[in-house]
Structures are given as structure tokens and as C-alpha cells.
mmCIF file of C-alpha atoms and ligand atoms in Angstrom:
data_model
loop_
_atom_site.group_PDB
_atom_site.id
_atom_site.type_symbol
_atom_site.label_atom_id
_atom_site.label_comp_id
_atom_site.label_asym_id
_atom_site.label_seq_id
_atom_site.Cartn_x
_atom_site.Cartn_y
_atom_site.Cartn_z
ATOM 1 C CA MET A 1 214.976 -106.311 218.366
ATOM 2 C CA VAL A 2 212.123 -103.949 217.987
ATOM 3 C CA ALA A 3 210.923 -101.679 220.755
ATOM 4 C CA GLU A 4 207.782 -102.566 222.737
ATOM 5 C CA THR A 5 204.995 -99.964 221.638
ATOM 6 C CA ARG A 6 203.813 -98.147 224.595
ATOM 7 C CA LEU A 7 201.978 -94.896 224.791
ATOM 8 C CA PRO A 8 203.562 -92.085 226.951
ATOM 9 C CA SER A 9 201.308 -90.031 228.981
ATOM 10 C CA ASP A 10 200.805 -87.443 226.284
ATOM 11 C CA GLY A 11 199.010 -90.225 224.301
ATOM 12 C CA HIS A 12 201.555 -89.681 221.405
ATOM 13 C CA ASP A 13 203.382 -92.810 220.595
ATOM 14 C CA HIS A 14 207.205 -91.658 220.080
ATOM 15 C CA GLY A 15 208.430 -94.916 219.398
ATOM 16 C CA LEU A 16 205.916 -95.540 216.541
ATOM 17 C CA GLU A 17 206.789 -92.249 214.901
ATOM 18 C CA ALA A 18 210.572 -92.989 215.342
ATOM 19 C CA ARG A 19 210.290 -96.698 213.870
ATOM 20 C CA LEU A 20 208.183 -95.549 211.088
ATOM 21 C CA ALA A 21 210.824 -92.640 210.392
ATOM 22 C CA SER A 22 213.611 -95.341 210.409
ATOM 23 C CA VAL A 23 211.899 -97.631 207.896
ATOM 24 C CA ARG A 24 211.059 -94.663 205.680
ATOM 25 C CA GLU A 25 214.829 -93.820 205.745
ATOM 26 C CA GLY A 26 215.594 -97.688 205.245
ATOM 27 C CA ILE A 27 213.295 -97.430 202.008
ATOM 28 C CA ALA A 28 215.078 -94.324 200.665
ATOM 29 C CA ASP A 29 218.389 -95.928 201.115
ATOM 30 C CA ALA A 30 217.299 -99.080 199.499
ATOM 31 C CA ALA A 31 215.926 -97.132 196.398
ATOM 32 C CA ARG A 32 219.294 -95.390 196.125
ATOM 33 C CA ALA A 33 221.203 -98.595 196.385
ATOM 34 C CA ALA A 34 218.935 -99.946 193.510
ATOM 35 C CA ASP A 35 219.193 -96.767 191.596
ATOM 36 C CA ARG A 36 215.409 -96.327 191.705
ATOM 37 C CA SER A 37 213.153 -93.597 192.945
ATOM 38 C CA PRO A 38 211.558 -93.969 196.228
ATOM 39 C CA ASP A 39 208.436 -92.473 194.485
ATOM 40 C CA GLU A 40 208.115 -95.865 192.687
ATOM 41 C CA LEU A 41 207.338 -97.563 196.254
ATOM 42 C CA THR A 42 204.183 -97.841 198.247
ATOM 43 C CA LEU A 43 204.651 -98.500 201.760
ATOM 44 C CA ILE A 44 201.970 -100.505 203.266
ATOM 45 C CA VAL A 45 201.896 -100.767 207.035
ATOM 46 C CA VAL A 46 200.784 -104.330 208.195
ATOM 47 C CA THR A 47 198.868 -103.611 211.218
ATOM 48 C CA LYS A 48 197.376 -107.083 211.743
ATOM 49 C CA PHE A 49 196.633 -107.923 215.582
ATOM 50 C CA HIS A 50 197.181 -104.162 216.610
ATOM 51 C CA PRO A 51 194.250 -102.043 217.644
ATOM 52 C CA ALA A 52 192.474 -99.295 215.624
ATOM 53 C CA SER A 53 194.331 -96.672 217.538
ATOM 54 C CA LEU A 54 197.569 -97.649 216.281
ATOM 55 C CA VAL A 55 196.114 -97.373 212.798
ATOM 56 C CA ARG A 56 194.867 -93.911 213.634
ATOM 57 C CA GLY A 57 198.304 -92.960 214.913
ATOM 58 C CA LEU A 58 199.827 -94.021 211.795
ATOM 59 C CA ALA A 59 197.522 -92.184 209.645
ATOM 60 C CA ALA A 60 198.150 -89.065 211.633
ATOM 61 C CA LEU A 61 202.045 -89.653 210.534
ATOM 62 C CA GLY A 62 201.150 -89.956 207.182
ATOM 63 C CA VAL A 63 200.550 -93.427 206.386
ATOM 64 C CA THR A 64 198.200 -93.834 203.542
ATOM 65 C CA ASP A 65 198.141 -97.756 203.148
ATOM 66 C CA VAL A 66 197.664 -100.484 205.689
ATOM 67 C CA GLY A 67 197.361 -104.201 205.326
ATOM 68 C CA GLU A 68 195.434 -106.761 207.319
ATOM 69 C CA ASN A 69 195.078 -110.564 206.984
ATOM 70 C CA ARG A 70 192.196 -111.471 208.929
ATOM 71 C CA HIS A 71 188.647 -110.571 207.460
ATOM 72 C CA GLN A 72 186.558 -110.101 210.896
ATOM 73 C CA GLU A 73 189.234 -107.827 212.317
ATOM 74 C CA ALA A 74 189.845 -105.724 209.228
ATOM 75 C CA GLN A 75 186.198 -105.269 208.580
ATOM 76 C CA ALA A 76 186.006 -103.915 212.401
ATOM 77 C CA LYS A 77 189.052 -101.587 212.037
ATOM 78 C CA ALA A 78 188.100 -100.265 208.521
ATOM 79 C CA ALA A 79 184.482 -99.544 210.107
ATOM 80 C CA GLU A 80 185.949 -97.715 213.048
ATOM 81 C CA LEU A 81 188.374 -95.895 210.980
ATOM 82 C CA ALA A 82 185.804 -94.819 207.910
ATOM 83 C CA ASP A 83 186.517 -91.175 208.787
ATOM 84 C CA LEU A 84 190.197 -91.522 207.434
ATOM 85 C CA SER A 85 190.808 -92.148 203.725
ATOM 86 C CA LEU A 86 193.143 -94.884 204.087
ATOM 87 C CA THR A 87 193.695 -97.423 201.392
ATOM 88 C CA TRP A 88 193.001 -100.937 202.980
ATOM 89 C CA HIS A 89 194.878 -103.853 201.519
ATOM 90 C CA PHE A 90 193.857 -107.625 202.306
ATOM 91 C CA ILE A 91 196.812 -109.801 202.569
ATOM 92 C CA GLY A 92 195.640 -112.973 204.188
ATOM 93 C CA GLN A 93 194.297 -116.037 203.025
ATOM 94 C CA LEU A 94 190.776 -115.366 201.801
ATOM 95 C CA GLN A 95 187.911 -117.868 202.044
ATOM 96 C CA SER A 96 185.496 -117.615 198.933
ATOM 97 C CA LYS A 97 182.616 -117.174 201.200
ATOM 98 C CA LYS A 98 184.136 -114.122 202.685
ATOM 99 C CA ALA A 99 185.417 -112.461 199.335
ATOM 100 C CA ARG A 100 182.196 -110.359 198.635
ATOM 101 C CA GLN A 101 182.309 -109.106 202.413
ATOM 102 C CA VAL A 102 186.145 -108.132 201.768
ATOM 103 C CA ARG A 103 185.250 -106.164 198.955
ATOM 104 C CA ARG A 104 183.056 -103.744 200.916
ATOM 105 C CA TYR A 105 185.895 -102.320 202.946
ATOM 106 C CA ALA A 106 189.258 -103.416 201.152
ATOM 107 C CA HIS A 107 190.431 -101.408 198.107
ATOM 108 C CA VAL A 108 193.153 -104.187 197.185
ATOM 109 C CA VAL A 109 193.242 -107.734 197.739
ATOM 110 C CA GLN A 110 196.732 -109.126 197.471
ATOM 111 C CA SER A 111 196.157 -113.026 198.245
ATOM 112 C CA LEU A 112 194.322 -114.140 195.100
ATOM 113 C CA ASP A 113 195.516 -117.678 194.930
ATOM 114 C CA ARG A 114 192.529 -119.971 194.319
ATOM 115 C CA ASP A 115 189.790 -120.478 191.613
ATOM 116 C CA SER A 116 186.995 -120.446 194.146
ATOM 117 C CA VAL A 117 188.143 -117.015 195.666
ATOM 118 C CA VAL A 118 188.606 -115.417 192.298
ATOM 119 C CA ASP A 119 185.362 -116.710 190.914
ATOM 120 C CA ALA A 120 183.565 -115.119 193.879
ATOM 121 C CA PHE A 121 184.469 -111.727 192.899
ATOM 122 C CA ALA A 122 182.708 -112.331 189.311
ATOM 123 C CA PRO A 123 179.359 -110.758 188.912
ATOM 124 C CA THR A 124 176.150 -113.048 190.187
ATOM 125 C CA GLU A 125 172.575 -112.655 189.514
ATOM 126 C CA ALA A 126 171.916 -110.967 192.841
ATOM 127 C CA GLU A 127 175.101 -108.739 191.930
ATOM 128 C CA PRO A 128 175.206 -108.219 188.356
ATOM 129 C CA GLU A 129 177.317 -105.273 188.641
ATOM 130 C CA PRO A 130 179.685 -105.499 191.479
ATOM 131 C CA PRO A 131 182.166 -102.926 192.360
ATOM 132 C CA VAL A 132 185.662 -103.261 190.739
ATOM 133 C CA ILE A 133 188.612 -104.139 193.216
ATOM 134 C CA ASP A 134 192.256 -104.211 192.650
ATOM 135 C CA GLY A 135 193.913 -107.559 192.842
ATOM 136 C CA PHE A 136 197.330 -109.184 193.095
ATOM 137 C CA VAL A 137 198.024 -112.770 192.268
ATOM 138 C CA GLN A 138 199.956 -114.462 195.131
ATOM 139 C CA VAL A 139 202.663 -116.825 194.032
ATOM 140 C CA ASN A 140 204.189 -119.556 196.265
ATOM 141 C CA LEU A 141 207.808 -119.228 196.328
ATOM 142 C CA THR A 142 208.398 -122.216 198.356
ATOM 143 C CA ASP A 143 208.205 -125.913 197.730
ATOM 144 C CA ASP A 144 205.334 -126.357 200.283
ATOM 145 C CA PRO A 145 202.025 -126.451 198.884
ATOM 146 C CA ASP A 146 200.489 -125.454 202.031
ATOM 147 C CA ARG A 147 201.858 -122.275 201.923
ATOM 148 C CA GLY A 148 199.763 -119.541 200.327
ATOM 149 C CA GLY A 149 199.903 -118.530 196.663
ATOM 150 C CA VAL A 150 199.687 -120.391 193.218
ATOM 151 C CA ARG A 151 202.598 -122.377 192.082
ATOM 152 C CA PRO A 152 204.800 -120.520 189.496
ATOM 153 C CA GLU A 153 203.577 -122.698 186.754
ATOM 154 C CA ASP A 154 200.033 -121.785 187.526
ATOM 155 C CA VAL A 155 200.168 -118.362 187.593
ATOM 156 C CA GLU A 156 199.223 -117.616 183.897
ATOM 157 C CA ALA A 157 196.190 -119.677 184.217
ATOM 158 C CA MET A 158 195.276 -117.668 187.630
ATOM 159 C CA VAL A 159 195.672 -114.459 185.722
ATOM 160 C CA GLU A 160 193.597 -115.476 182.847
ATOM 161 C CA ARG A 161 190.999 -116.225 185.417
ATOM 162 C CA VAL A 162 191.374 -113.032 187.213
ATOM 163 C CA LEU A 163 190.779 -111.007 184.183
ATOM 164 C CA ALA A 164 187.999 -113.134 183.212
ATOM 165 C CA THR A 165 185.897 -111.835 185.948
ATOM 166 C CA GLY A 166 185.872 -108.446 184.544
ATOM 167 C CA THR A 167 185.795 -107.091 188.502
ATOM 168 C CA ILE A 168 189.046 -107.178 189.517
ATOM 169 C CA ARG A 169 191.849 -104.752 188.231
ATOM 170 C CA LEU A 170 194.792 -106.892 187.973
ATOM 171 C CA ARG A 171 197.851 -104.988 189.420
ATOM 172 C CA GLY A 172 200.551 -107.693 189.665
ATOM 173 C CA VAL A 173 202.014 -110.183 191.718
ATOM 174 C CA MET A 174 202.486 -110.589 195.350
ATOM 175 C CA ALA A 175 204.580 -113.029 197.514
ATOM 176 C CA VAL A 176 206.341 -113.792 200.798
ATOM 177 C CA ALA A 177 209.882 -114.953 200.648
ATOM 178 C CA PRO A 178 210.650 -118.701 201.817
ATOM 179 C CA LEU A 179 212.714 -118.988 205.168
ATOM 180 C CA ASP A 180 215.092 -121.383 203.988
ATOM 181 C CA GLU A 181 216.317 -119.240 200.787
ATOM 182 C CA ALA A 182 218.060 -115.881 200.450
ATOM 183 C CA PRO A 183 215.186 -113.659 199.965
ATOM 184 C CA ARG A 184 216.803 -111.839 196.901
ATOM 185 C CA ALA A 185 217.103 -115.172 194.935
ATOM 186 C CA ALA A 186 213.311 -115.649 195.690
ATOM 187 C CA PHE A 187 212.470 -112.062 194.728
ATOM 188 C CA ALA A 188 214.442 -112.511 191.669
ATOM 189 C CA ARG A 189 212.134 -115.361 190.346
ATOM 190 C CA LEU A 190 209.140 -113.231 191.331
ATOM 191 C CA ARG A 191 210.364 -110.565 189.136
ATOM 192 C CA ARG A 192 210.614 -113.081 186.264
ATOM 193 C CA ILE A 193 206.950 -114.306 186.958
ATOM 194 C CA SER A 194 205.933 -110.442 186.817
ATOM 195 C CA ASP A 195 207.525 -110.265 183.551
ATOM 196 C CA ARG A 196 205.268 -113.202 182.165
ATOM 197 C CA VAL A 197 202.228 -111.700 183.669
ATOM 198 C CA ARG A 198 202.828 -108.344 181.653
ATOM 199 C CA GLN A 199 202.977 -110.460 178.596
ATOM 200 C CA LEU A 200 199.235 -111.279 179.521
ATOM 201 C CA GLU A 201 198.035 -107.848 181.099
ATOM 202 C CA PRO A 202 200.414 -105.171 180.319
ATOM 203 C CA ALA A 203 198.939 -102.972 182.968
ATOM 204 C CA ALA A 204 199.849 -105.198 185.756
ATOM 205 C CA THR A 205 203.222 -103.894 186.449
ATOM 206 C CA ASP A 206 203.167 -104.065 190.620
ATOM 207 C CA ILE A 207 205.313 -106.389 192.569
ATOM 208 C CA SER A 208 204.123 -106.384 196.297
ATOM 209 C CA ALA A 209 207.419 -107.995 197.940
ATOM 210 C CA GLY A 210 209.114 -107.306 201.055
ATOM 211 C CA MET A 211 208.552 -107.604 204.859
ATOM 212 C CA SER A 212 210.209 -106.035 207.839
ATOM 213 C CA GLY A 213 213.466 -108.365 207.508
ATOM 214 C CA ASP A 214 213.984 -108.356 203.373
ATOM 215 C CA TYR A 215 212.547 -105.286 202.103
ATOM 216 C CA ALA A 216 215.785 -103.885 200.861
ATOM 217 C CA ASP A 217 216.306 -107.134 198.882
ATOM 218 C CA ALA A 218 212.710 -106.735 197.555
ATOM 219 C CA VAL A 219 213.588 -103.268 196.387
ATOM 220 C CA LEU A 220 216.509 -104.380 194.456
ATOM 221 C CA GLU A 221 214.212 -106.978 192.546
ATOM 222 C CA GLY A 222 211.653 -104.368 191.500
ATOM 223 C CA ALA A 223 209.150 -104.642 194.338
ATOM 224 C CA THR A 224 206.731 -101.560 194.208
ATOM 225 C CA HIS A 225 204.554 -102.332 197.145
ATOM 226 C CA LEU A 226 206.468 -103.214 200.576
ATOM 227 C CA ARG A 227 204.370 -104.916 203.261
ATOM 228 C CA ILE A 228 206.031 -103.841 206.599
ATOM 229 C CA GLY A 229 204.839 -104.709 210.003
ATOM 230 C CA THR A 230 206.945 -105.247 212.924
ATOM 231 C CA ALA A 231 209.642 -102.978 212.125
ATOM 232 C CA ILE A 232 206.978 -99.946 212.179
ATOM 233 C CA THR A 233 204.462 -101.308 214.787
ATOM 234 C CA GLY A 234 206.712 -103.139 217.168
ATOM 235 C CA ASN A 235 206.009 -106.788 218.039
ATOM 236 C CA ARG A 236 202.524 -107.932 217.641
ATOM 237 C CA PRO A 237 200.309 -108.748 220.427
ATOM 238 C CA LEU A 238 199.202 -112.153 220.524
ATOM 239 C CA PRO A 239 196.143 -112.774 218.146
ATOM 240 C CA ALA A 240 192.879 -112.412 220.027
HETATM 241 C C1 PLP B 1 202.438 -110.218 208.687
HETATM 242 C C2 PLP B 1 202.762 -110.089 207.028
HETATM 243 C C3 PLP B 1 203.468 -109.013 206.861
HETATM 244 C C4 PLP B 1 204.498 -108.284 207.447
HETATM 245 O O1 PLP B 1 205.384 -108.869 208.150
HETATM 246 P P1 PLP B 1 206.498 -108.264 209.029
HETATM 247 O O2 PLP B 1 207.548 -109.310 209.324
HETATM 248 O O3 PLP B 1 205.832 -107.787 210.540
HETATM 249 O O4 PLP B 1 207.047 -106.888 208.590
HETATM 250 C C5 PLP B 1 203.833 -109.117 205.241
HETATM 251 N N1 PLP B 1 203.044 -109.680 204.452
HETATM 252 C C6 PLP B 1 202.281 -110.600 204.994
HETATM 253 C C7 PLP B 1 201.445 -111.427 204.034
HETATM 254 C C8 PLP B 1 202.109 -110.837 206.346
HETATM 255 O O5 PLP B 1 201.197 -111.709 206.487
#
């Protein structure tokens, strides 16, 4: 079980520090087991539902990358923490209406999985030269069409569409492991999909995979970006 997050009287969250240290050790161990360098791995701490103060605490502990999955919450936190030079990753389902707003504070959008969302990043008459954002195509590794992500057989078409915008720098693929399958097998499929993507865009070498419960398996299958929440933050408060 993950310990509850509670601030002691000195205002310093020792639990947070200890959990972060333990996950960092776990990542180093996983890298060793996979015969990879930990330098190849970017830790994104998923801070959804947690207050901006927790994100500030993480930044003080050396965290550089954070992940959020709801636009309004992410926008508010990024504004409140604008004095920190954090890299914000948007990892949640995105509405095309919100895409241009997300681009104002997020540096990376990891959940590109619909034509309408991708197209929303393209230049418009009102904004002919929009800023470029980093992007990952999200892949659905389950058989459930209601889960986020494009079907594996549709990845190439989505990649072409992303590249056609001219405003998304394609970094690679992102996925969440299915609940009803050994994560390593699913991450192995993602790795083969990543190989296909690189046939189309050699620079798209990144693989965002692995959460609190399965990041060691993701590292074994070539993940470059780990999205870890509860193992570091403690249990999430209920959504507001
Ligand atoms: C919440 C979330 C995570 C983090 O999950 P934990 O199990 O808390 O580590 C990672 N990726 C996505 C897309 C998420 O929504």
C-alpha cells in the first residue's frame, strides 16, 4: 500500500521525498535489469487531482516533468507554477475544442488519438503560425474501443496525419497496459508498433509506457518515458 500524503509541521513532506527516492531506485534497478542506462529514461510524475503545492514540492526535489489529464486543472496548476521551469505533459483524453488551449501551457501532448484532435493543432487562418508542440500518438493495446488510443492497425494513418500538421513534433508512441494481460506482453507489442512508426518518422524514437505498477516491465520493453503517479504522490484525492 502507498502511504497517505500528509504534511508534517515543518511543511516538508518526508513521505513524498521517500517515495520519490524509492521510485528512482526502482527505475535504476529496472534499467540495470534491462541493461540500459537510467539516463535514457524520463520520469514524468503524474500529479492529477493533487494540489499545485504538491507539484511545487516535487520540483524542489528535482522533478522536471509532470503529467496531468484534465485540461482545466492542468491549466490552473501550470499558471500557478509558472515560476518553475517544469515540462508539462498532457496525458488525458483531449477535446478538439481544447487542443489549442492546451498548447498554451503544455509542452507535450501524449494523447493524440483522434483525427479531430490532431487537426486542431494545424495552422488556421486566425493562427497561421502556431507554436510547435511535442506529441505522442496514443495506442490502444486493449480490444475495448472505448479505451483511449488508436487501434494498432490505424497507427500509420494517425502518424501521417500528425506529421501533416507541421505543428506537432512527433516524439513517438504512448500507451497504458490493459488490465487483463501481463503488462510485459502488451509493452512488447507497443515496442513493435514503435518500430513501425520509426519507419515513417525516424526521429519518433520515444515510447511512453509504464505506470506505478508496471514500469519495470515497460523499461524491459524499451520505454523511454515513465508516467508514475501514486507510487510517488500517494493515493490521489477524489476528483473535485
Ligand atoms: C493516472 C495515469 C498514470 C499514473 O498512474 P499511477 O498508477 O498512479 O502511476 C499514467 N498514465 C496515465 C495516462 C494516467 O491517466
